[in-house]
Tab-separated table of C-alpha atoms in Angstrom:
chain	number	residue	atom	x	y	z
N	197	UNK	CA	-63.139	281.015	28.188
N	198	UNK	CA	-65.088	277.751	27.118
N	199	UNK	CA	-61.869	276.995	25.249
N	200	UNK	CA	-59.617	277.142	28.328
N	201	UNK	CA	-61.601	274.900	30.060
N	202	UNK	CA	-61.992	272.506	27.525
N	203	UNK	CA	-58.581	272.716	26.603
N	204	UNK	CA	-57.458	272.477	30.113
N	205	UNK	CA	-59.637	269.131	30.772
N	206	UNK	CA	-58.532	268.140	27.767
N	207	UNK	CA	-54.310	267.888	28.427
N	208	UNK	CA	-55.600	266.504	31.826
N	209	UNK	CA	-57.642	263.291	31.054
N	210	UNK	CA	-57.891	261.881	27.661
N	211	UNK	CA	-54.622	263.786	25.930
N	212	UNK	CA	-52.891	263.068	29.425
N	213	UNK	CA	-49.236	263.828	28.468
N	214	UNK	CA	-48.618	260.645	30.501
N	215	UNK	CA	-50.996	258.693	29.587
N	216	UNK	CA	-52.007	259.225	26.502
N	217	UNK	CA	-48.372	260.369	24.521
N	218	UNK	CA	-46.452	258.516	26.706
N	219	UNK	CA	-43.991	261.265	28.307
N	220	UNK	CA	-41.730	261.823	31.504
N	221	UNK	CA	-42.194	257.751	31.372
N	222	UNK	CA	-38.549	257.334	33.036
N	223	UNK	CA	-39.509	259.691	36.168
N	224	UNK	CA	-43.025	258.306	36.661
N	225	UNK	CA	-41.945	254.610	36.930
N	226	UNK	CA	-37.963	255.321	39.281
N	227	UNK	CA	-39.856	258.102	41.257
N	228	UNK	CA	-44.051	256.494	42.086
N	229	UNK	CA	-42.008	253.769	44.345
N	230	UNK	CA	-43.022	256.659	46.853
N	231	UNK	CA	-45.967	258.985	47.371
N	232	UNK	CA	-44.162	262.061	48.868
N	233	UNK	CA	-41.617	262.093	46.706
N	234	UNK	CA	-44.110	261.917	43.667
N	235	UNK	CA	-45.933	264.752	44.979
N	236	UNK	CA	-43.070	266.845	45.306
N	237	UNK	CA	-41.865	266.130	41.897
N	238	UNK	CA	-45.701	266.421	40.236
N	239	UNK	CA	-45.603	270.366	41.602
N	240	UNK	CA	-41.895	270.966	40.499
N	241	UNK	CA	-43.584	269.740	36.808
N	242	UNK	CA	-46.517	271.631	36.311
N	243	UNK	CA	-44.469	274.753	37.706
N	244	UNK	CA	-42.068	274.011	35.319
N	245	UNK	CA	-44.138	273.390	32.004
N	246	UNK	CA	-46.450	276.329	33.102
N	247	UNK	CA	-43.419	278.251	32.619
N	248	UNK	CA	-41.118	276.840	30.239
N	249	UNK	CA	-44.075	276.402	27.734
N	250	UNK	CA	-45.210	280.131	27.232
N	251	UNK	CA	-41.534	280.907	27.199
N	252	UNK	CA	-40.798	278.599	24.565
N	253	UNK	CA	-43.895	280.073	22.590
N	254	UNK	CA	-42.497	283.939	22.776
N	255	UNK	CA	-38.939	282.264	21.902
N	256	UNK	CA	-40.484	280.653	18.799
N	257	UNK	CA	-42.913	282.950	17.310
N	258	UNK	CA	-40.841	285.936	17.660
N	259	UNK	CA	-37.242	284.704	16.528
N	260	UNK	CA	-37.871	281.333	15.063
N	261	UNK	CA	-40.641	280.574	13.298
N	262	UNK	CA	-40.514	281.337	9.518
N	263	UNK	CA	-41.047	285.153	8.623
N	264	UNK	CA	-40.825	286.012	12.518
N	265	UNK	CA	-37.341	287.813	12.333
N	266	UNK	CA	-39.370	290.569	9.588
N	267	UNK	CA	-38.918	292.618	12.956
N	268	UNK	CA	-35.546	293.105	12.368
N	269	UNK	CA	-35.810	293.399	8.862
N	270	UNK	CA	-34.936	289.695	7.755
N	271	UNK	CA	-38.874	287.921	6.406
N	272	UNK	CA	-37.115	285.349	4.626
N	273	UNK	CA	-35.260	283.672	7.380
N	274	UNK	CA	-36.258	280.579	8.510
N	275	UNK	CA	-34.618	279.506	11.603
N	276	UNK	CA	-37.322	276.454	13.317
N	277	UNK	CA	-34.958	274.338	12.711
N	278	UNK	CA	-32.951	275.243	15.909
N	279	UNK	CA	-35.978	274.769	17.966
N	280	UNK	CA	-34.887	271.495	19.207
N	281	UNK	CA	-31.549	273.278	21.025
N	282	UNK	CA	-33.247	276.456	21.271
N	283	UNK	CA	-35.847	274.625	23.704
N	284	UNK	CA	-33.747	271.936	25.682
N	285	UNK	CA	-31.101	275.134	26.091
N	286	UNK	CA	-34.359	277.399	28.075
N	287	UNK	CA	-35.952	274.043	29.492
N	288	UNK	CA	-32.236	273.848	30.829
N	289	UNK	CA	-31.579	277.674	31.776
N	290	UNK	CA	-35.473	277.960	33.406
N	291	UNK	CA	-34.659	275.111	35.761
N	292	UNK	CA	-31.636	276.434	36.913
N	293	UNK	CA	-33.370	279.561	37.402
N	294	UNK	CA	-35.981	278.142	39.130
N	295	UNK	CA	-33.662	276.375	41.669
N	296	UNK	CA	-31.898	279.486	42.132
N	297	UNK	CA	-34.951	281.441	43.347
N	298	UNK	CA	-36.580	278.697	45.352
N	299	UNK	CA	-33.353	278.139	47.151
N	300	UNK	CA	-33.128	282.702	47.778
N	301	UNK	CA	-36.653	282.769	49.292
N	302	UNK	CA	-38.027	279.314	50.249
N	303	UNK	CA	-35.628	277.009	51.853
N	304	UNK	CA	-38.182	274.531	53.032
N	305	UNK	CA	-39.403	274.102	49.450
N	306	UNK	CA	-35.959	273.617	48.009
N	307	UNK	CA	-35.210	271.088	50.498
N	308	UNK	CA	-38.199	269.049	49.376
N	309	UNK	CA	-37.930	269.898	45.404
N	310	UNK	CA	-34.063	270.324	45.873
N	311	UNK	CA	-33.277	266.991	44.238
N	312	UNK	CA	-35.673	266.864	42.079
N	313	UNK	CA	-35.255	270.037	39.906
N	314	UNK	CA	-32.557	269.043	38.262
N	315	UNK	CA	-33.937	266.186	36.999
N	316	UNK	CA	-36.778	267.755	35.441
N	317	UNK	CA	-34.425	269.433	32.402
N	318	UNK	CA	-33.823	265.822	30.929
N	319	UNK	CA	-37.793	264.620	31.924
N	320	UNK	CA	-39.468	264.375	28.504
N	321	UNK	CA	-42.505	265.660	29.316
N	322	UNK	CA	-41.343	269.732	29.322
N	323	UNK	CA	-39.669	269.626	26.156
N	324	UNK	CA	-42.617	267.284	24.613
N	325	UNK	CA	-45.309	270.002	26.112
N	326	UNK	CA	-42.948	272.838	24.067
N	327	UNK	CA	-42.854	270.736	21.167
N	328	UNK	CA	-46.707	269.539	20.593
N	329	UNK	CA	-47.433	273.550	21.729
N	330	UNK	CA	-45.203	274.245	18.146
N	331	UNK	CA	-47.341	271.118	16.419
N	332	UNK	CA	-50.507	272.387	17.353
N	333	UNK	CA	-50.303	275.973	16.499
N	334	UNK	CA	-51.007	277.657	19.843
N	335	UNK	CA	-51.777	280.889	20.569
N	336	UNK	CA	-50.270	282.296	23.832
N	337	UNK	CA	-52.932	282.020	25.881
N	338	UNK	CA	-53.635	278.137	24.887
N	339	UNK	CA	-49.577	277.636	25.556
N	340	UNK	CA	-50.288	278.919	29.061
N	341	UNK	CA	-53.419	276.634	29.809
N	342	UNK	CA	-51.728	273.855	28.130
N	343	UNK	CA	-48.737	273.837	30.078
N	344	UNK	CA	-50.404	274.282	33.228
N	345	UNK	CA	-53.090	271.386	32.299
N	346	UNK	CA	-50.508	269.033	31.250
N	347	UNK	CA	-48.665	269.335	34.330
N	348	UNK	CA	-51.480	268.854	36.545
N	349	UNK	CA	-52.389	265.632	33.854
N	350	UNK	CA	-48.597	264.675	34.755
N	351	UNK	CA	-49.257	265.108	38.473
N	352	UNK	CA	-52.239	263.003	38.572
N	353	UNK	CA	-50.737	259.732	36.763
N	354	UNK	CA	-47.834	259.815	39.031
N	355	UNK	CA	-49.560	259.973	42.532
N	356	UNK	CA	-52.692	258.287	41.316
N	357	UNK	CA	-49.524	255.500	40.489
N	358	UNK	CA	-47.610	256.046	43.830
N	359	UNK	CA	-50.927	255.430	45.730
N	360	UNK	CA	-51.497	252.174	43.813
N	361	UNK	CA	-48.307	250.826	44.243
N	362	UNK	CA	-48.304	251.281	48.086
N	363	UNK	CA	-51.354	248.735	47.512
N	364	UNK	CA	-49.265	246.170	45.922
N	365	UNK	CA	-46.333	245.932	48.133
N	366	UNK	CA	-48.421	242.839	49.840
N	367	UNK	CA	-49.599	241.338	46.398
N	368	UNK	CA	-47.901	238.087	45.754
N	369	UNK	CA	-46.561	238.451	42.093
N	370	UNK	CA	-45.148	235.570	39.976
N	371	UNK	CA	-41.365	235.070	39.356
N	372	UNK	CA	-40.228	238.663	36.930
N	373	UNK	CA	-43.460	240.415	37.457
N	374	UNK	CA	-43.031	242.508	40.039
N	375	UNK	CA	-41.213	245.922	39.461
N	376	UNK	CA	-41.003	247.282	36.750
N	377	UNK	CA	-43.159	244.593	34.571
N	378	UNK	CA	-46.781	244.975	36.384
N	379	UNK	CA	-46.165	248.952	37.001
N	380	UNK	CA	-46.642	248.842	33.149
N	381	UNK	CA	-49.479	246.900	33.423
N	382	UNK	CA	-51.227	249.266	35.803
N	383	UNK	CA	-50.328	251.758	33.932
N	384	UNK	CA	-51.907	250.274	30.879
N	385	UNK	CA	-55.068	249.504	32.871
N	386	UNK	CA	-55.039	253.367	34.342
N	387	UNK	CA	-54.085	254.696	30.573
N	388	UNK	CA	-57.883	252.677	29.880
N	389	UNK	CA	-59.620	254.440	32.703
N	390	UNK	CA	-58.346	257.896	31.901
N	391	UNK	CA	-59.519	257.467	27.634
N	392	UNK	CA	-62.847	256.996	29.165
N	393	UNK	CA	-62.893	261.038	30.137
N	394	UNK	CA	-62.406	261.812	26.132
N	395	UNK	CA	-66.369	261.894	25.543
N	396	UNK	CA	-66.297	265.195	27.605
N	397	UNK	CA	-66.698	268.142	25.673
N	398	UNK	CA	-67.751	271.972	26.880
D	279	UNK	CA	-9.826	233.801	21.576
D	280	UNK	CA	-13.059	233.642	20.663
D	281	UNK	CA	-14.982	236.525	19.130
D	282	UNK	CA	-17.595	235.726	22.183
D	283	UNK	CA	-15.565	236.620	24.843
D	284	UNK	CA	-13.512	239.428	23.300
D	285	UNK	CA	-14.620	242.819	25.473
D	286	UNK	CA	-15.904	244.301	22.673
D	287	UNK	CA	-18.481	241.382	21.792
D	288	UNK	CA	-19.702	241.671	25.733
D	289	UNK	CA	-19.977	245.208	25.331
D	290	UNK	CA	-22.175	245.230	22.554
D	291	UNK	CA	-24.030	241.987	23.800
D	292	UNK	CA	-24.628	242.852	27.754
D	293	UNK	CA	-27.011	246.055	26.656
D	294	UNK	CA	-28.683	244.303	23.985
D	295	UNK	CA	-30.502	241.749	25.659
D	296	UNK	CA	-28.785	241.196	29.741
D	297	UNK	CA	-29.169	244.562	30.648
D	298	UNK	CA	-31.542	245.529	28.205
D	299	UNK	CA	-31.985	249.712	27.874
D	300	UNK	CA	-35.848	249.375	28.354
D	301	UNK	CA	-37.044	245.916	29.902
D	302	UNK	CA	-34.427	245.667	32.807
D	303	UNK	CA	-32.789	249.801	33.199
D	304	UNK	CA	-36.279	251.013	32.585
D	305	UNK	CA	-35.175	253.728	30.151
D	306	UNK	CA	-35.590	255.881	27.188
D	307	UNK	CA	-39.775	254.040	27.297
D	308	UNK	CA	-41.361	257.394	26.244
D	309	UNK	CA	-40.543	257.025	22.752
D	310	UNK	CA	-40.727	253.004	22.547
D	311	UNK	CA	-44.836	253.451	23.129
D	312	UNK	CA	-45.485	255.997	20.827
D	313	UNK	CA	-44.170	255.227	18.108
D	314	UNK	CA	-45.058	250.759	17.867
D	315	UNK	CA	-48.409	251.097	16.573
D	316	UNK	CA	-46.868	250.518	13.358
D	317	UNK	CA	-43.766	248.476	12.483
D	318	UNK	CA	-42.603	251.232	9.910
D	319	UNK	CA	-42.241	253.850	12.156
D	320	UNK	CA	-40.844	251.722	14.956
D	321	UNK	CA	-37.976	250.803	12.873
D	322	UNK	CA	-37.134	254.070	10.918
D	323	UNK	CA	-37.297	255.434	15.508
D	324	UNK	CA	-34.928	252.346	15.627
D	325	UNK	CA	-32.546	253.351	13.317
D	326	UNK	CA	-32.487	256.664	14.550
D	327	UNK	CA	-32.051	256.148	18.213
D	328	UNK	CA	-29.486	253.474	17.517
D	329	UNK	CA	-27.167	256.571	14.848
D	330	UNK	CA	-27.687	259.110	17.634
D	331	UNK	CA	-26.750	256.536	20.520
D	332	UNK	CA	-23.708	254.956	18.619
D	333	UNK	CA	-22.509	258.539	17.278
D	334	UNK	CA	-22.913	261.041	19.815
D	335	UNK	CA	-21.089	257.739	22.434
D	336	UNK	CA	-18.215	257.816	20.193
D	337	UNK	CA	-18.065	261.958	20.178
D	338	UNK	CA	-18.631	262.273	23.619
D	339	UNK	CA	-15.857	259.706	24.021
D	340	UNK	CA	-13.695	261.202	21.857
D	341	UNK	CA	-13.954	264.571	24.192
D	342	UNK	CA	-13.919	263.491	27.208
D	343	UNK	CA	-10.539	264.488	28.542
D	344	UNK	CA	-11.539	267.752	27.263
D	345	UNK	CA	-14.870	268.572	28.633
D	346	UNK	CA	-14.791	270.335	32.191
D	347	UNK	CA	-16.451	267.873	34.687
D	348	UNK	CA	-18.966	270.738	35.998
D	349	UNK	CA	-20.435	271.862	32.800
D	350	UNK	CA	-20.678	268.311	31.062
D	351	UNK	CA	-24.139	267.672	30.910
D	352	UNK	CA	-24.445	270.954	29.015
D	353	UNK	CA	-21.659	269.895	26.878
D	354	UNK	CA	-23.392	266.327	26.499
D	355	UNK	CA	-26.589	267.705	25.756
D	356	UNK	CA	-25.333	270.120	23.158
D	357	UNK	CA	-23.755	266.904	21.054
D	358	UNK	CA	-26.624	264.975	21.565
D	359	UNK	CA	-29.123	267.399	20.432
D	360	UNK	CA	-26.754	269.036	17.339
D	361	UNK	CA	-27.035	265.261	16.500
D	362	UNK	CA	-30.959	265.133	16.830
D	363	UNK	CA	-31.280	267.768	14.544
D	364	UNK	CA	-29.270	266.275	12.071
D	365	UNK	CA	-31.427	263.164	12.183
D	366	UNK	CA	-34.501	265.126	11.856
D	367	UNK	CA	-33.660	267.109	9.370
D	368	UNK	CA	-32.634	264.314	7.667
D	369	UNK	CA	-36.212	262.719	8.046
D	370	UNK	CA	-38.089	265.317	6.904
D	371	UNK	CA	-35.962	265.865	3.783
D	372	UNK	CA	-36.036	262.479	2.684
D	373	UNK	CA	-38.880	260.263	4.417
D	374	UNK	CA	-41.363	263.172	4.995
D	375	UNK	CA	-44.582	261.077	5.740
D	376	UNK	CA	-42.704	258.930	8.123
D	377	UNK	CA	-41.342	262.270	9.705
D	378	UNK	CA	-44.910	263.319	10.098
D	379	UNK	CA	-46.066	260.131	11.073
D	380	UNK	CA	-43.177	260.340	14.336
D	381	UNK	CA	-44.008	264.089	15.020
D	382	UNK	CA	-42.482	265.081	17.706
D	383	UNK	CA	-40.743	262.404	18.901
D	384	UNK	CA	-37.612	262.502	16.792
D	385	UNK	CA	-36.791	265.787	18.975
D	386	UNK	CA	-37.474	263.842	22.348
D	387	UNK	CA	-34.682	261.572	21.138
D	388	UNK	CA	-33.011	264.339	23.295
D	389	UNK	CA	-33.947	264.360	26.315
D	390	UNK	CA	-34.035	260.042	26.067
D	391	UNK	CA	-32.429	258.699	28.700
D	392	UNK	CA	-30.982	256.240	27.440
D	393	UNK	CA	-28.362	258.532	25.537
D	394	UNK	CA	-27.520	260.530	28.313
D	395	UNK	CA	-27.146	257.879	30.902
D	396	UNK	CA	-24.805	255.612	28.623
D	397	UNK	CA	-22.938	259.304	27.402
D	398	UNK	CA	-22.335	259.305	31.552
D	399	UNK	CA	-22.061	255.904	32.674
D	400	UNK	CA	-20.221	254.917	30.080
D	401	UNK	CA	-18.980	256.878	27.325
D	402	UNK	CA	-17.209	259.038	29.578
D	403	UNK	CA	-15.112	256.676	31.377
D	404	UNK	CA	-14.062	254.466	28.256
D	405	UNK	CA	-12.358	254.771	24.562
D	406	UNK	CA	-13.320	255.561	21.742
D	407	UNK	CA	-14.081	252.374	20.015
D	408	UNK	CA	-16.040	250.917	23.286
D	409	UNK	CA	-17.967	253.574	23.390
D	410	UNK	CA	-19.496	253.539	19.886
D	411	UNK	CA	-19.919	249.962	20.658
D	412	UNK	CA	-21.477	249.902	23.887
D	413	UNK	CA	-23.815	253.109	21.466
D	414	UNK	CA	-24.528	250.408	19.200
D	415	UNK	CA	-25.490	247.467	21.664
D	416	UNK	CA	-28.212	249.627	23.770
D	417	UNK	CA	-29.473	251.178	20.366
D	418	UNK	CA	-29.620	247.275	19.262
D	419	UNK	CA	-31.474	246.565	22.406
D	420	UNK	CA	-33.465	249.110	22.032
D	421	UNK	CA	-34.567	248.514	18.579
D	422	UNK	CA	-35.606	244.862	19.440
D	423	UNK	CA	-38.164	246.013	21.864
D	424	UNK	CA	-39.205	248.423	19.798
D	425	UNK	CA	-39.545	246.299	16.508
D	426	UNK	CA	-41.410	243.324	18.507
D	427	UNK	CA	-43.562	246.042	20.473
D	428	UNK	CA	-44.460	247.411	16.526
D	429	UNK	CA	-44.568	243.926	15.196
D	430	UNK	CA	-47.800	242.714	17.926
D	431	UNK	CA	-49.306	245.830	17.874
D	432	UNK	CA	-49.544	246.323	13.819
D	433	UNK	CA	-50.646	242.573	13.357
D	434	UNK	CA	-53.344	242.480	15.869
D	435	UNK	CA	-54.012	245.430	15.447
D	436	UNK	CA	-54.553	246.215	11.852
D	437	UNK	CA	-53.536	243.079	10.427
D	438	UNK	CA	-50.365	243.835	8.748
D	439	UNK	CA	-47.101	243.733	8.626
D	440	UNK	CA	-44.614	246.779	7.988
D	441	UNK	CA	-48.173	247.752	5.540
D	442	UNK	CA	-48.454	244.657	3.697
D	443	UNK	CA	-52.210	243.017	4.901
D	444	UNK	CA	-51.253	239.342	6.223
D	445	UNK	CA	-54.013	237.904	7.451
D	446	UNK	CA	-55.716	236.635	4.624
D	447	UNK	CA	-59.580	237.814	3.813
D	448	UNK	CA	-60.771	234.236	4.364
D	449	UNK	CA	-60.471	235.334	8.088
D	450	UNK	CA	-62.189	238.371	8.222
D	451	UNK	CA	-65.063	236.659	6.145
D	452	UNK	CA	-64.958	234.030	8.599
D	453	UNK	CA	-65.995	236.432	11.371
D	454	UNK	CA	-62.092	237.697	12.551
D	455	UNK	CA	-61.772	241.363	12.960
D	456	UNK	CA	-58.744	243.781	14.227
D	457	UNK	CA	-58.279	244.523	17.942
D	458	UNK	CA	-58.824	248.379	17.564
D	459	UNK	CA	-57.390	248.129	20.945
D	460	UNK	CA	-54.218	246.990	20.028
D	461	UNK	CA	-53.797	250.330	17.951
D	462	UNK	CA	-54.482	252.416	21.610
D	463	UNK	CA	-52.294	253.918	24.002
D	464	UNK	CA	-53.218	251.269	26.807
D	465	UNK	CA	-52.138	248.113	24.832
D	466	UNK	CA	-48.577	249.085	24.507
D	467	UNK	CA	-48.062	250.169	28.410
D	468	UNK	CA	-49.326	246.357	28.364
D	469	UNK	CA	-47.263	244.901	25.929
D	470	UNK	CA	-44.219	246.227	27.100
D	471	UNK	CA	-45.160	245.309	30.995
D	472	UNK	CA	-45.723	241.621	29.339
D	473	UNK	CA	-42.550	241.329	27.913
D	474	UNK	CA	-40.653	242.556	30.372
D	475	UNK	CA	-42.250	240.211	32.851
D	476	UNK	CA	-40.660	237.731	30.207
D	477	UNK	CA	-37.146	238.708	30.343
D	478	UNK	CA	-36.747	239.411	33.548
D	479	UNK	CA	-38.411	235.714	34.351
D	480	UNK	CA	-35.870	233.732	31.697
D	481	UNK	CA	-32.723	235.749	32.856
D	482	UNK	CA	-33.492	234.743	36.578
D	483	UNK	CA	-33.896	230.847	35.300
D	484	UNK	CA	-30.512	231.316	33.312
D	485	UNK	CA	-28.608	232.891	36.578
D	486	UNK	CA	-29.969	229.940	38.854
């Protein structure tokens, strides 16, 4: 249990799939311009990775990974190579799901998410969270607490963002700064703030 | 006419420095952070992004009275990421450390989106040939973030240059040392704000 929690704090603060690897940079900076929006899109993530992750883990240990297939009668076959298609294909598939469902049985949630779903196939953060749960030799449960940790990690960057941009609307950049140049720069500064969490341990 | 203002020349040149892929579309930045704390991995990402840009442009080109307008992300996705493979199975069969040192981002060339937004915007509107240009101009633009990005971070950082030490040991006995920092996450979010803050400032001096 220790594990989970540790684990979980973990792929929030100082591994921060944000802010730490870098990934679903292309969302965070087009989509913090605006709190709500950034809120919506931080749930559709986590839902996403907490599902697309452990699915990607059953996917790979029982059909890809090298020996899996004995099953069937086949231990020599080693078939991780595909994992890149294999992945992007589910990420794909699980979104469209998703969006499927959400629009049968909650129409006020689709309308909020309803733009943003599709989006999230191509954001880099869901495949990278199936992808570092292949690197790190996960078990299940870890892929599970690691997908839902890094999407609440993801959520947090992007509305702790959105909030501070609201702030700097009314601060009087130099010529080129503003945009996209000085979102980097907070994002640097916030990056600093959030490797200051990695002395926690359980 | 001169080779400057043939449309093939602006089409490489626009996305290489005008309308560069990271510092003015805001693109594809994932990848340009994590992989610039050295300058050997930034330009063996370089190289890669710029073959899977240029080829899977020209492909995509190639098909695209063919592919069905509903399904063609799908169909752009599957070229791009048959292509990804390729690359990284080309990596880790012949430049295995530098495959391990890139770990997973090789695959996230995929969902980079840079290569899907030129496969729509562009590729899928235009010939051939333009198309494997245009590939080559944003992987060129690209690549020279990406190398100057890897070029600060690795000489403050560690004091070298694609490995080689350059700052001479006279230095570091006269008190100098490396900017750990420079080697951290934060320093290339700050980098990469910097320069950007410089392009965008000279290309509004050069359109005044």
């Amino acid at each position: 249990m220790v594990d989970y929690v540790s684990l979980f704090l973990n792929s929030d603060f100082a591994g921060n799939i944000l802010l730490a690897y870098f990934l679903g940079m292309c969302s965070f900076v087009a989509v913090s311009k605006n709190l709500n929006t950034a809120i919506g899109l931080g749930f559709a993530v986590i839902f996403v990775l907490t599902i697309t992750t452990p699915v990607n883990w059953l996917i790979f240990h029982h059909l890809l990974a090298p020996g899996s297939l004995a099953w069937a009668g086949l231990p020599d076959i080693d078939l991780s190579f595909l994992k890149l298609i294999i992945f992007i294909s589910v990420i794909a598939a699980m979104v469209q799901a998703i969006e499927m469902v959400i629009d049968r049985f909650s129409a006020a949630l689709y309308a909020n998410l309803g733009i943003f779903l599709p989006l999230i196939a191509v954001n880099c953060a869901i495949l990278g969270g199936s992808l570092f749960m292949v690197e790190r030799n996960m078990t299940f449960m870890d892929s599970v607490v690691y997908g839902f940790g890094a999407g609440v990690g993801w959520m947090l960057a992007i509305v702790a963002m959105a909030a501070a941009r609201i702030k700097m609307r009314y601060a009087d950049l130099p010529t080129g700064l503003d945009g996209f140049a000085i979102t980097m720069i907070v994002t640097g500064l916030m990056a600093m703030s959030f490797m200051l969490f990695s002395g926690i341990t359980m | 006419m001169l080779l400057t203002r043939t449309k093939a020349f602006k089409t490489f040149a626009v996305p290489a420095w005008d309308n560069n892929p990271i510092n003015v579309q805001m693109l594809g930045i994932c990848s340009a952070l994590a992989v610039t704390v050295q300058l050997k991995t930034s330009f063996v990402m370089a190289l890669a992004m710029t073959f899977v840009l240029a080829t899977s442009s020209l492909i995509i080109s190639i098909m695209r009275r063919v592919i069905p307008g509903n399904i063609r992300i799908i169909a752009e996705l599957a070229v791009i990421a048959s292509l990804v493979v390729l690359t990284d199975e080309f990596l880790r069969a012949y430049f295995y450390d530098i495959s391990k040192l890139l770990s997973v981002f090789v695959g996230l060339i995929i969902t980079n989106c840079i290569i899907l937004g030129r496969a729509e915007g562009f590729a899928m509107s235009n010939p051939p040939h333009l198309a494997f240009i245009d590939g080559l101009g944003n992987g060129a633009g690209y690549a020279s973030v990406l190398l100057s990005v890897g070029f600060l971070r690795e000489l403050f950082g560690s004091g070298k240059v694609f490995g080689f030490s350059v700052i001479p040991e006279s230095f570091y006995a006269a008190g100098y040392e490396d900017m750990g920092f420079m080697l951290l996450a934060p320093a290339a979010f700050i980098i990469i704000g910097l320069m950007a803050w410089l392009q965008k400032y000279l290309i509004l001096r050069k359109d005044q």
